[in-house]
GROMACS .gro file of C-alpha atoms in nm:
model
  449
    1MET     CA    1   1.041  -3.390  -1.534
    2ILE     CA    2   0.672  -3.366  -1.621
    3CYS     CA    3   0.497  -3.699  -1.583
    4GLU     CA    4   0.169  -3.829  -1.445
    5ASN     CA    5   0.301  -3.863  -1.091
    6ASP     CA    6   0.392  -3.494  -1.094
    7LEU     CA    7   0.063  -3.357  -1.224
    8PRO     CA    8  -0.187  -3.188  -0.992
    9MET     CA    9  -0.431  -3.445  -0.859
   10ALA     CA   10  -0.728  -3.283  -1.030
   11VAL     CA   11  -0.579  -3.392  -1.361
   12THR     CA   12  -0.468  -3.743  -1.269
   13GLY     CA   13  -0.794  -3.822  -1.097
   14LYS     CA   14  -0.630  -3.907  -0.762
   15ASN     CA   15  -0.801  -3.634  -0.560
   16SER     CA   16  -1.130  -3.616  -0.378
   17ARG     CA   17  -1.450  -3.486  -0.531
   18GLY     CA   18  -1.408  -3.167  -0.329
   19GLY     CA   19  -1.065  -3.113  -0.478
   20LEU     CA   20  -1.201  -3.152  -0.828
   21ILE     CA   21  -1.477  -2.902  -0.759
   22GLY     CA   22  -1.226  -2.656  -0.614
   23THR     CA   23  -1.005  -2.689  -0.920
   24ILE     CA   24  -1.292  -2.639  -1.162
   25LEU     CA   25  -1.421  -2.338  -0.968
   26CYS     CA   26  -1.081  -2.163  -0.967
   27LEU     CA   27  -1.026  -2.228  -1.336
   28PHE     CA   28  -1.379  -2.116  -1.421
   29VAL     CA   29  -1.352  -1.789  -1.228
   30GLY     CA   30  -1.013  -1.711  -1.381
   31PHE     CA   31  -1.136  -1.792  -1.731
   32VAL     CA   32  -1.454  -1.584  -1.701
   33LEU     CA   33  -1.276  -1.277  -1.561
   34ARG     CA   34  -1.011  -1.287  -1.832
   35LEU     CA   35  -1.264  -1.343  -2.106
   36ALA     CA   36  -1.472  -1.055  -1.971
   37ILE     CA   37  -1.181  -0.809  -1.987
   38ILE     CA   38  -1.104  -0.924  -2.341
   39LEU     CA   39  -1.463  -0.871  -2.452
   40ASN     CA   40  -1.486  -0.539  -2.269
   41GLN     CA   41  -1.161  -0.399  -2.412
   42PRO     CA   42  -1.118  -0.557  -2.757
   43ASN     CA   43  -0.924  -0.260  -2.894
   44GLN     CA   44  -0.650  -0.321  -2.635
   45LEU     CA   45  -0.566  -0.653  -2.799
   46THR     CA   46  -0.391  -0.478  -3.088
   47GLU     CA   47  -0.253  -0.171  -2.908
   48ASP     CA   48   0.112  -0.255  -2.965
   49ARG     CA   49   0.289  -0.058  -2.691
   50ASP     CA   50   0.591  -0.287  -2.675
   51VAL     CA   51   0.606  -0.366  -3.052
   52TYR     CA   52   0.561  -0.738  -2.996
   53LEU     CA   53   0.286  -0.747  -3.258
   54GLY     CA   54   0.499  -0.553  -3.503
   55ILE     CA   55   0.785  -0.799  -3.472
   56ALA     CA   56   0.545  -1.093  -3.489
   57THR     CA   57   0.388  -0.952  -3.806
   58ASN     CA   58   0.729  -0.934  -3.971
   59LEU     CA   59   0.798  -1.293  -3.872
   60ALA     CA   60   0.463  -1.414  -4.003
   61GLU     CA   61   0.516  -1.229  -4.332
   62GLY     CA   62   0.867  -1.364  -4.385
   63ARG     CA   63   1.071  -1.053  -4.299
   64GLY     CA   64   1.243  -1.218  -4.005
   65TYR     CA   65   1.288  -1.095  -3.650
   66SER     CA   66   1.311  -0.730  -3.748
   67VAL     CA   67   1.209  -0.377  -3.660
   68PRO     CA   68   0.836  -0.331  -3.736
   69ASN     CA   69   0.763  -0.219  -4.093
   70SER     CA   70   1.120  -0.290  -4.203
   71THR     CA   71   1.367  -0.569  -4.263
   72SER     CA   72   1.629  -0.436  -4.020
   73PRO     CA   73   1.718  -0.711  -3.770
   74THR     CA   74   1.645  -0.638  -3.407
   75ALA     CA   75   1.714  -0.785  -3.065
   76PHE     CA   76   1.532  -0.508  -2.879
   77ARG     CA   77   1.266  -0.741  -2.740
   78PRO     CA   78   1.300  -1.099  -2.609
   79PRO     CA   79   1.188  -1.349  -2.873
   80LEU     CA   80   0.952  -1.599  -2.711
   81TYR     CA   81   0.629  -1.398  -2.709
   82PRO     CA   82   0.668  -1.263  -3.066
   83LEU     CA   83   0.747  -1.614  -3.189
   84GLY     CA   84   0.429  -1.745  -3.028
   85LEU     CA   85   0.226  -1.462  -3.174
   86ALA     CA   86   0.376  -1.513  -3.519
   87ALA     CA   87   0.295  -1.884  -3.517
   88GLY     CA   88  -0.068  -1.812  -3.438
   89MET     CA   89  -0.095  -1.521  -3.683
   90MET     CA   90  -0.028  -1.757  -3.972
   91TRP     CA   91  -0.386  -1.881  -3.924
   92PHE     CA   92  -0.571  -1.627  -3.711
   93SER     CA   93  -0.600  -1.251  -3.670
   94PRO     CA   94  -0.363  -1.075  -3.427
   95ALA     CA   95  -0.645  -0.998  -3.183
   96ILE     CA   96  -0.753  -1.362  -3.164
   97VAL     CA   97  -0.395  -1.482  -3.118
   98VAL     CA   98  -0.322  -1.234  -2.838
   99ALA     CA   99  -0.647  -1.325  -2.665
  100GLY     CA  100  -0.586  -1.697  -2.709
  101ILE     CA  101  -0.228  -1.702  -2.579
  102ASN     CA  102  -0.299  -1.474  -2.284
  103LEU     CA  103  -0.619  -1.654  -2.191
  104LEU     CA  104  -0.466  -2.001  -2.215
  105THR     CA  105  -0.152  -1.914  -2.018
  106GLY     CA  106  -0.359  -1.729  -1.759
  107VAL     CA  107  -0.573  -2.036  -1.692
  108CYS     CA  108  -0.265  -2.262  -1.690
  109THR     CA  109  -0.111  -2.038  -1.424
  110ILE     CA  110  -0.411  -2.096  -1.198
  111TRP     CA  111  -0.389  -2.471  -1.252
  112LEU     CA  112  -0.017  -2.472  -1.176
  113THR     CA  113  -0.077  -2.270  -0.859
  114ILE     CA  114  -0.298  -2.553  -0.736
  115GLY     CA  115  -0.015  -2.795  -0.815
  116LEU     CA  116   0.231  -2.582  -0.620
  117GLY     CA  117  -0.007  -2.580  -0.325
  118GLU     CA  118  -0.014  -2.960  -0.334
  119ARG     CA  119   0.364  -2.981  -0.329
  120LEU     CA  120   0.377  -2.735  -0.041
  121GLN     CA  121   0.118  -2.946   0.145
  122LEU     CA  122  -0.124  -2.656   0.185
  123GLY     CA  123  -0.429  -2.879   0.174
  124SER     CA  124  -0.748  -2.701   0.069
  125LEU     CA  125  -0.572  -2.365   0.104
  126ARG     CA  126  -0.416  -2.432  -0.234
  127PHE     CA  127  -0.751  -2.335  -0.382
  128VAL     CA  128  -0.746  -2.005  -0.193
  129ALA     CA  129  -0.405  -1.929  -0.343
  130ALA     CA  130  -0.531  -2.027  -0.687
  131MET     CA  131  -0.838  -1.806  -0.645
  132LEU     CA  132  -0.619  -1.511  -0.545
  133THR     CA  133  -0.427  -1.569  -0.866
  134ALA     CA  134  -0.749  -1.606  -1.064
  135VAL     CA  135  -0.888  -1.269  -0.953
  136ASP     CA  136  -0.559  -1.077  -0.941
  137PRO     CA  137  -0.634  -0.736  -1.099
  138LEU     CA  138  -0.296  -0.702  -1.270
  139LEU     CA  139  -0.309  -1.043  -1.435
  140VAL     CA  140  -0.670  -0.996  -1.538
  141LEU     CA  141  -0.607  -0.648  -1.682
  142TYR     CA  142  -0.307  -0.746  -1.894
  143THR     CA  143  -0.486  -1.043  -2.045
  144ALA     CA  144  -0.636  -0.800  -2.296
  145GLN     CA  145  -0.301  -0.651  -2.402
  146PRO     CA  146  -0.021  -0.782  -2.628
  147MET     CA  147   0.230  -0.792  -2.344
  148THR     CA  148   0.423  -1.071  -2.174
  149GLU     CA  149   0.259  -1.070  -1.829
  150SER     CA  150   0.035  -1.373  -1.884
  151LEU     CA  151   0.295  -1.589  -2.057
  152CYS     CA  152   0.576  -1.488  -1.823
  153THR     CA  153   0.368  -1.557  -1.511
  154CYS     CA  154   0.276  -1.901  -1.646
  155LEU     CA  155   0.640  -1.986  -1.717
  156ALA     CA  156   0.757  -1.854  -1.380
  157THR     CA  157   0.496  -2.069  -1.207
  158LEU     CA  158   0.594  -2.371  -1.415
  159TRP     CA  159   0.957  -2.310  -1.316
  160LEU     CA  160   0.858  -2.304  -0.947
  161TRP     CA  161   0.667  -2.627  -0.989
  162SER     CA  162   0.955  -2.790  -1.173
  163MET     CA  163   1.210  -2.679  -0.913
  164MET     CA  164   1.005  -2.831  -0.635
  165GLY     CA  165   1.035  -3.164  -0.814
  166LEU     CA  166   1.412  -3.167  -0.779
  167SER     CA  167   1.592  -3.331  -0.490
  168MET     CA  168   1.797  -3.013  -0.447
  169VAL     CA  169   1.495  -2.841  -0.290
  170GLY     CA  170   1.426  -3.128  -0.055
  171VAL     CA  171   1.103  -3.267  -0.193
  172ALA     CA  172   1.076  -3.634  -0.098
  173ARG     CA  173   1.037  -3.826  -0.420
  174GLN     CA  174   1.179  -4.175  -0.389
  175ASP     CA  175   1.113  -4.283  -0.747
  176HIS     CA  176   1.330  -4.063  -0.969
  177SER     CA  177   1.440  -3.758  -0.774
  178GLN     CA  178   1.803  -3.793  -0.883
  179ARG     CA  179   1.753  -3.844  -1.256
  180PRO     CA  180   1.948  -3.590  -1.464
  181VAL     CA  181   1.649  -3.558  -1.695
  182ASP     CA  182   1.459  -3.381  -1.415
  183SER     CA  183   1.724  -3.110  -1.399
  184LEU     CA  184   1.736  -3.098  -1.777
  185CYS     CA  185   1.362  -3.034  -1.801
  186THR     CA  186   1.383  -2.768  -1.532
  187GLY     CA  187   1.658  -2.601  -1.733
  188ILE     CA  188   1.440  -2.606  -2.043
  189VAL     CA  189   1.163  -2.429  -1.855
  190PHE     CA  190   1.413  -2.175  -1.728
  191GLY     CA  191   1.538  -2.118  -2.082
  192LEU     CA  192   1.185  -2.039  -2.198
  193LEU     CA  193   1.140  -1.806  -1.902
  194VAL     CA  194   1.447  -1.594  -1.979
  195LEU     CA  195   1.352  -1.580  -2.347
  196CYS     CA  196   1.029  -1.423  -2.228
  197ARG     CA  197   1.179  -1.183  -1.971
  198PRO     CA  198   1.561  -1.161  -1.943
  199ALA     CA  199   1.552  -1.023  -1.587
  200PHE     CA  200   1.517  -1.383  -1.468
  201TRP     CA  201   1.880  -1.451  -1.561
  202LEU     CA  202   1.947  -1.343  -1.203
  203ILE     CA  203   1.787  -1.664  -1.075
  204PRO     CA  204   2.100  -1.884  -1.112
  205LEU     CA  205   2.311  -1.622  -0.935
  206VAL     CA  206   2.068  -1.589  -0.646
  207TRP     CA  207   2.010  -1.963  -0.620
  208GLY     CA  208   2.377  -2.051  -0.656
  209PHE     CA  209   2.482  -1.807  -0.386
  210GLY     CA  210   2.211  -1.934  -0.152
  211GLU     CA  211   2.290  -2.299  -0.220
  212LEU     CA  212   2.663  -2.262  -0.160
  213LEU     CA  213   2.606  -2.051   0.149
  214GLY     CA  214   2.356  -2.305   0.282
  215ILE     CA  215   2.598  -2.594   0.234
  216ALA     CA  216   2.875  -2.400   0.405
  217ILE     CA  217   2.654  -2.320   0.705
  218ARG     CA  218   2.493  -2.663   0.741
  219GLU     CA  219   2.820  -2.849   0.710
  220ARG     CA  220   3.045  -2.599   0.889
  221LYS     CA  221   3.142  -2.862   1.148
  222SER     CA  222   3.234  -3.115   0.883
  223PRO     CA  223   3.454  -2.965   0.608
  224ILE     CA  224   3.499  -3.303   0.439
  225ARG     CA  225   3.125  -3.361   0.414
  226ARG     CA  226   3.083  -3.004   0.288
  227TRP     CA  227   3.307  -3.067  -0.009
  228THR     CA  228   3.147  -3.402  -0.088
  229ARG     CA  229   2.816  -3.221  -0.137
  230PHE     CA  230   2.947  -3.002  -0.418
  231PRO     CA  231   2.971  -3.270  -0.691
  232SER     CA  232   2.602  -3.359  -0.665
  233VAL     CA  233   2.504  -2.992  -0.663
  234PHE     CA  234   2.729  -2.926  -0.961
  235ALA     CA  235   2.583  -3.222  -1.154
  236THR     CA  236   2.231  -3.093  -1.097
  237TRP     CA  237   2.323  -2.744  -1.209
  238ALA     CA  238   2.514  -2.874  -1.510
  239SER     CA  239   2.211  -3.070  -1.630
  240ALA     CA  240   1.987  -2.767  -1.581
  241GLY     CA  241   2.239  -2.551  -1.765
  242VAL     CA  242   2.238  -2.786  -2.062
  243GLY     CA  243   1.859  -2.771  -2.073
  244ALA     CA  244   1.858  -2.393  -2.061
  245MET     CA  245   2.119  -2.359  -2.334
  246LEU     CA  246   1.930  -2.597  -2.562
  247VAL     CA  247   1.653  -2.337  -2.562
  248VAL     CA  248   1.859  -2.018  -2.552
  249ALA     CA  249   2.133  -2.122  -2.799
  250PRO     CA  250   1.931  -2.048  -3.118
  251TRP     CA  251   1.874  -1.689  -3.001
  252LEU     CA  252   2.240  -1.655  -2.906
  253ILE     CA  253   2.361  -1.796  -3.238
  254ARG     CA  254   2.118  -1.586  -3.440
  255ASN     CA  255   2.237  -1.268  -3.272
  256GLY     CA  256   2.599  -1.366  -3.326
  257ILE     CA  257   2.537  -1.413  -3.697
  258VAL     CA  258   2.322  -1.102  -3.745
  259PHE     CA  259   2.498  -0.855  -3.516
  260GLY     CA  260   2.844  -1.006  -3.487
  261VAL     CA  261   2.792  -1.030  -3.110
  262PRO     CA  262   2.624  -1.329  -2.935
  263ILE     CA  263   2.370  -1.124  -2.741
  264LEU     CA  264   2.230  -1.338  -2.459
  265THR     CA  265   1.949  -1.105  -2.351
  266THR     CA  266   1.834  -0.805  -2.559
  267THR     CA  267   1.948  -0.462  -2.673
  268HIS     CA  268   1.680  -0.310  -2.452
  269GLY     CA  269   1.861  -0.324  -2.118
  270GLY     CA  270   2.056  -0.003  -2.158
  271TYR     CA  271   1.743   0.196  -2.230
  272THR     CA  272   1.550   0.058  -1.931
  273LEU     CA  273   1.850   0.132  -1.710
  274LEU     CA  274   1.861   0.491  -1.837
  275LEU     CA  275   1.484   0.529  -1.818
  276GLY     CA  276   1.500   0.482  -1.442
  277ASN     CA  277   1.826   0.670  -1.389
  278ASN     CA  278   1.836   1.012  -1.551
  279PRO     CA  279   1.817   1.370  -1.421
  280VAL     CA  280   1.467   1.434  -1.559
  281PHE     CA  281   1.320   1.126  -1.392
  282TYR     CA  282   1.495   1.212  -1.067
  283GLN     CA  283   1.362   1.568  -1.076
  284GLU     CA  284   1.006   1.504  -1.193
  285VAL     CA  285   0.928   1.180  -1.011
  286VAL     CA  286   1.179   1.074  -0.745
  287MET     CA  287   1.205   1.416  -0.579
  288GLN     CA  288   0.829   1.471  -0.587
  289PRO     CA  289   0.561   1.344  -0.344
  290TRP     CA  290   0.474   0.976  -0.369
  291GLY     CA  291   0.218   0.912  -0.641
  292THR     CA  292   0.366   1.161  -0.887
  293VAL     CA  293   0.403   1.006  -1.231
  294TRP     CA  294   0.619   1.102  -1.525
  295GLU     CA  295   0.383   1.307  -1.738
  296ARG     CA  296   0.353   1.194  -2.098
  297GLU     CA  297   0.459   1.531  -2.245
  298SER     CA  298   0.774   1.540  -2.035
  299LEU     CA  299   0.859   1.178  -2.116
  300LEU     CA  300   0.817   1.237  -2.489
  301GLY     CA  301   1.033   1.548  -2.467
  302TRP     CA  302   1.304   1.356  -2.285
  303GLN     CA  303   1.293   1.078  -2.545
  304GLN     CA  304   1.322   1.329  -2.830
  305GLU     CA  305   1.619   1.499  -2.667
  306LEU     CA  306   1.774   1.158  -2.605
  307GLU     CA  307   1.742   1.072  -2.972
  308SER     CA  308   1.905   1.401  -3.069
  309GLN     CA  309   2.197   1.330  -2.836
  310ILE     CA  310   2.246   0.983  -2.985
  311VAL     CA  311   2.255   1.128  -3.337
  312ARG     CA  312   2.510   1.388  -3.228
  313ASP     CA  313   2.730   1.134  -3.050
  314LEU     CA  314   2.694   0.825  -3.268
  315GLY     CA  315   2.540   0.940  -3.594
  316ALA     CA  316   2.202   0.862  -3.745
  317GLU     CA  317   2.310   0.512  -3.853
  318ALA     CA  318   2.414   0.387  -3.509
  319SER     CA  319   2.342   0.018  -3.456
  320GLU     CA  320   2.119  -0.125  -3.184
  321ILE     CA  321   2.422  -0.249  -2.996
  322GLN     CA  322   2.589   0.093  -3.009
  323ARG     CA  323   2.271   0.260  -2.890
  324ASP     CA  324   2.231   0.008  -2.609
  325GLN     CA  325   2.588   0.067  -2.492
  326TRP     CA  326   2.541   0.444  -2.515
  327HIS     CA  327   2.224   0.424  -2.305
  328SER     CA  328   2.408   0.222  -2.040
  329GLN     CA  329   2.694   0.470  -2.032
  330GLN     CA  330   2.457   0.764  -1.988
  331ALA     CA  331   2.277   0.584  -1.705
  332LYS     CA  332   2.605   0.512  -1.527
  333LYS     CA  333   2.703   0.877  -1.561
  334ALA     CA  334   2.373   0.986  -1.407
  335ILE     CA  335   2.418   0.742  -1.119
  336SER     CA  336   2.776   0.855  -1.056
  337ALA     CA  337   2.682   1.222  -1.072
  338ASN     CA  338   2.393   1.185  -0.825
  339PRO     CA  339   2.453   0.888  -0.591
  340GLY     CA  340   2.210   1.026  -0.335
  341LEU     CA  341   1.932   1.058  -0.591
  342PHE     CA  342   2.014   0.711  -0.720
  343ILE     CA  343   1.962   0.568  -0.371
  344ALA     CA  344   1.635   0.759  -0.348
  345ALA     CA  345   1.537   0.616  -0.687
  346VAL     CA  346   1.613   0.265  -0.562
  347GLY     CA  347   1.370   0.323  -0.276
  348HIS     CA  348   1.116   0.459  -0.522
  349ARG     CA  349   1.152   0.148  -0.739
  350ILE     CA  350   1.106  -0.086  -0.445
  351ARG     CA  351   0.791   0.098  -0.348
  352SER     CA  352   0.669   0.104  -0.709
  353LEU     CA  353   0.716  -0.271  -0.750
  354TRP     CA  354   0.505  -0.341  -0.442
  355ASN     CA  355   0.256  -0.059  -0.484
  356THR     CA  356  -0.104  -0.148  -0.399
  357VAL     CA  357  -0.296   0.091  -0.627
  358PRO     CA  358  -0.263   0.182  -0.997
  359GLN     CA  359  -0.098   0.507  -1.098
  360GLY     CA  360  -0.084   0.714  -1.415
  361ASP     CA  361  -0.289   0.606  -1.718
  362ALA     CA  362  -0.414   0.295  -1.538
  363THR     CA  363  -0.635   0.515  -1.319
  364ASN     CA  364  -0.815   0.678  -1.611
  365SER     CA  365  -1.040   0.380  -1.681
  366THR     CA  366  -1.095   0.284  -1.318
  367ARG     CA  367  -1.355   0.442  -1.092
  368GLY     CA  368  -1.269   0.564  -0.743
  369TRP     CA  369  -1.436   0.272  -0.569
  370GLY     CA  370  -1.256   0.034  -0.804
  371LEU     CA  371  -0.919   0.182  -0.708
  372GLN     CA  372  -1.007   0.147  -0.342
  373ALA     CA  373  -1.107  -0.215  -0.390
  374VAL     CA  374  -0.784  -0.293  -0.573
  375GLY     CA  375  -0.586  -0.118  -0.300
  376LEU     CA  376  -0.757  -0.315  -0.024
  377PHE     CA  377  -0.707  -0.642  -0.212
  378TYR     CA  378  -0.336  -0.590  -0.264
  379THR     CA  379  -0.280  -0.451   0.084
  380ALA     CA  380  -0.431  -0.763   0.239
  381VAL     CA  381  -0.248  -1.003   0.007
  382LEU     CA  382   0.092  -0.834   0.042
  383LEU     CA  383   0.067  -0.805   0.420
  384ALA     CA  384  -0.025  -1.171   0.445
  385GLY     CA  385   0.248  -1.260   0.196
  386GLY     CA  386   0.507  -1.073   0.400
  387SER     CA  387   0.397  -1.261   0.710
  388GLY     CA  388   0.416  -1.583   0.512
  389VAL     CA  389   0.778  -1.513   0.422
  390ILE     CA  390   0.867  -1.512   0.791
  391LEU     CA  391   0.644  -1.807   0.877
  392ALA     CA  392   0.782  -2.026   0.599
  393LEU     CA  393   1.136  -1.968   0.726
  394ARG     CA  394   1.035  -2.124   1.056
  395ARG     CA  395   0.876  -2.432   0.903
  396ALA     CA  396   1.045  -2.770   0.913
  397ASP     CA  397   0.991  -2.802   0.537
  398ARG     CA  398   1.125  -2.453   0.461
  399ARG     CA  399   1.352  -2.577   0.183
  400GLN     CA  400   1.044  -2.659  -0.020
  401TRP     CA  401   0.962  -2.288  -0.014
  402LEU     CA  402   1.308  -2.184  -0.131
  403PRO     CA  403   1.220  -2.147  -0.502
  404LEU     CA  404   0.956  -1.887  -0.410
  405TYR     CA  405   1.215  -1.682  -0.222
  406VAL     CA  406   1.462  -1.709  -0.510
  407LEU     CA  407   1.204  -1.597  -0.766
  408ILE     CA  408   1.093  -1.297  -0.560
  409ALA     CA  409   1.449  -1.196  -0.472
  410SER     CA  410   1.561  -1.218  -0.835
  411VAL     CA  411   1.285  -0.989  -0.959
  412GLN     CA  412   1.341  -0.743  -0.678
  413LEU     CA  413   1.717  -0.732  -0.738
  414ALA     CA  414   1.669  -0.660  -1.108
  415HIS     CA  415   1.429  -0.379  -1.032
  416LEU     CA  416   1.654  -0.208  -0.783
  417VAL     CA  417   1.830  -0.043  -1.076
  418TYR     CA  418   1.612  -0.088  -1.384
  419TRP     CA  419   1.290   0.094  -1.468
  420THR     CA  420   1.010  -0.037  -1.251
  421ASN     CA  421   0.636  -0.022  -1.222
  422THR     CA  422   0.378  -0.238  -1.050
  423ARG     CA  423   0.310  -0.466  -1.346
  424MET     CA  424   0.668  -0.594  -1.323
  425ARG     CA  425   0.565  -0.803  -1.023
  426GLY     CA  426   0.295  -0.985  -1.219
  427PRO     CA  427   0.502  -1.307  -1.250
  428LEU     CA  428   0.534  -1.316  -0.871
  429THR     CA  429   0.158  -1.332  -0.815
  430PRO     CA  430   0.127  -1.710  -0.753
  431ALA     CA  431   0.432  -1.711  -0.523
  432VAL     CA  432   0.295  -1.422  -0.318
  433ALA     CA  433  -0.049  -1.586  -0.305
  434LEU     CA  434   0.097  -1.913  -0.175
  435LEU     CA  435   0.296  -1.731   0.092
  436ALA     CA  436  -0.014  -1.532   0.186
  437VAL     CA  437  -0.236  -1.836   0.244
  438SER     CA  438   0.039  -2.013   0.438
  439VAL     CA  439  -0.039  -1.789   0.737
  440ILE     CA  440  -0.390  -1.932   0.764
  441PRO     CA  441  -0.426  -2.215   1.020
  442ARG     CA  442  -0.529  -2.529   0.840
  443ARG     CA  443  -0.611  -2.894   0.873
  444PRO     CA  444  -0.462  -3.147   0.630
  445SER     CA  445  -0.702  -3.224   0.348
  446LEU     CA  446  -0.809  -3.580   0.272
  447THR     CA  447  -0.569  -3.585  -0.020
  448SER     CA  448  -0.271  -3.491   0.190
  449ARG     CA  449  -0.328  -3.728   0.482
   0.00000   0.00000   0.00000
């Protein structure tokens, strides 16, 4: 639950002067960099690649959550970001709303990273992690675009912070660690997160498997004690589930009414599965040297042929749900027909998620020295983060780090099979930064002694 005792010390006034200066510096740097990219690329603010602005415009103009420039209902994109845009567009221009939401959530992410560092007892290194988040090239770049990176990263970081406040992750809070309302609030945050990016629905599966496995291993010599642990774990999860469903239920009910099917996620999943698993992608990207991108002309040609196939198979009036199912079926056929290429594509997606330099169109506006700088930055951070993963496992307080592992594992699992590029790891930035700074030897700060 969010209360004064949980807030980062810079906000409650319980930290040293040095801590306050560190907080202000991190927030200032993050704000200035994000504002600079917005001012430098103002046209990007309304370049609606993912049709979030189109859906938001329909909402603001009273046409409902529908396909842009129509009144046809859609569930192709998750609803949270368009709803936020639509609310702002009732008073301000689309460009101002995009800039405002992305800038605000970007700065909040930095602030929350400092709070995570406090809970992980990183001392002054929490400011290093926050600064890495503040200057992260991916997060800075996408601040100027109507895409979910900024909002999703903020919500993912808030979820991490909320999870660390629960007794189930071993944080020592004697005052109210067992209150169901804590789990309820964590569930609400999770509900917002999956309404922003549905891939995070894997979190409960990953966490649940790890929790049950951990109980079984820790209590393997005491079967009776093992089973007595399950009720408390179940109660915590039940409260979190209620919180999540309070947020997700309106989307579920709306889809049930509009489409006749209570769609929990979106009708976009089949397409993203097929986008990363089809013969053309295998031939033109996976089987080529690393760094080869899917050329725009080829991609457009594939999409046009795909549309023709859908019309032939389903007819021109096929619904979103029918199209989504058809896309999934075609992807499964491609995987079954070429299991070896699918495995190669999985490796390609892993490498793409953790790539250190931009590829494709992202390189057009970046000079050579800029690409090298970005590559060096990410190489250093990811190498340190990988070392931090191992180091945190050996720490006495390793359970406090568990939410970071769950978040990273969930994103990676989703992008083993679905279309992947480097920006998909944006929400992991604070977690990776915290793991990276954990390898640095440190002395406890005055606030943590």
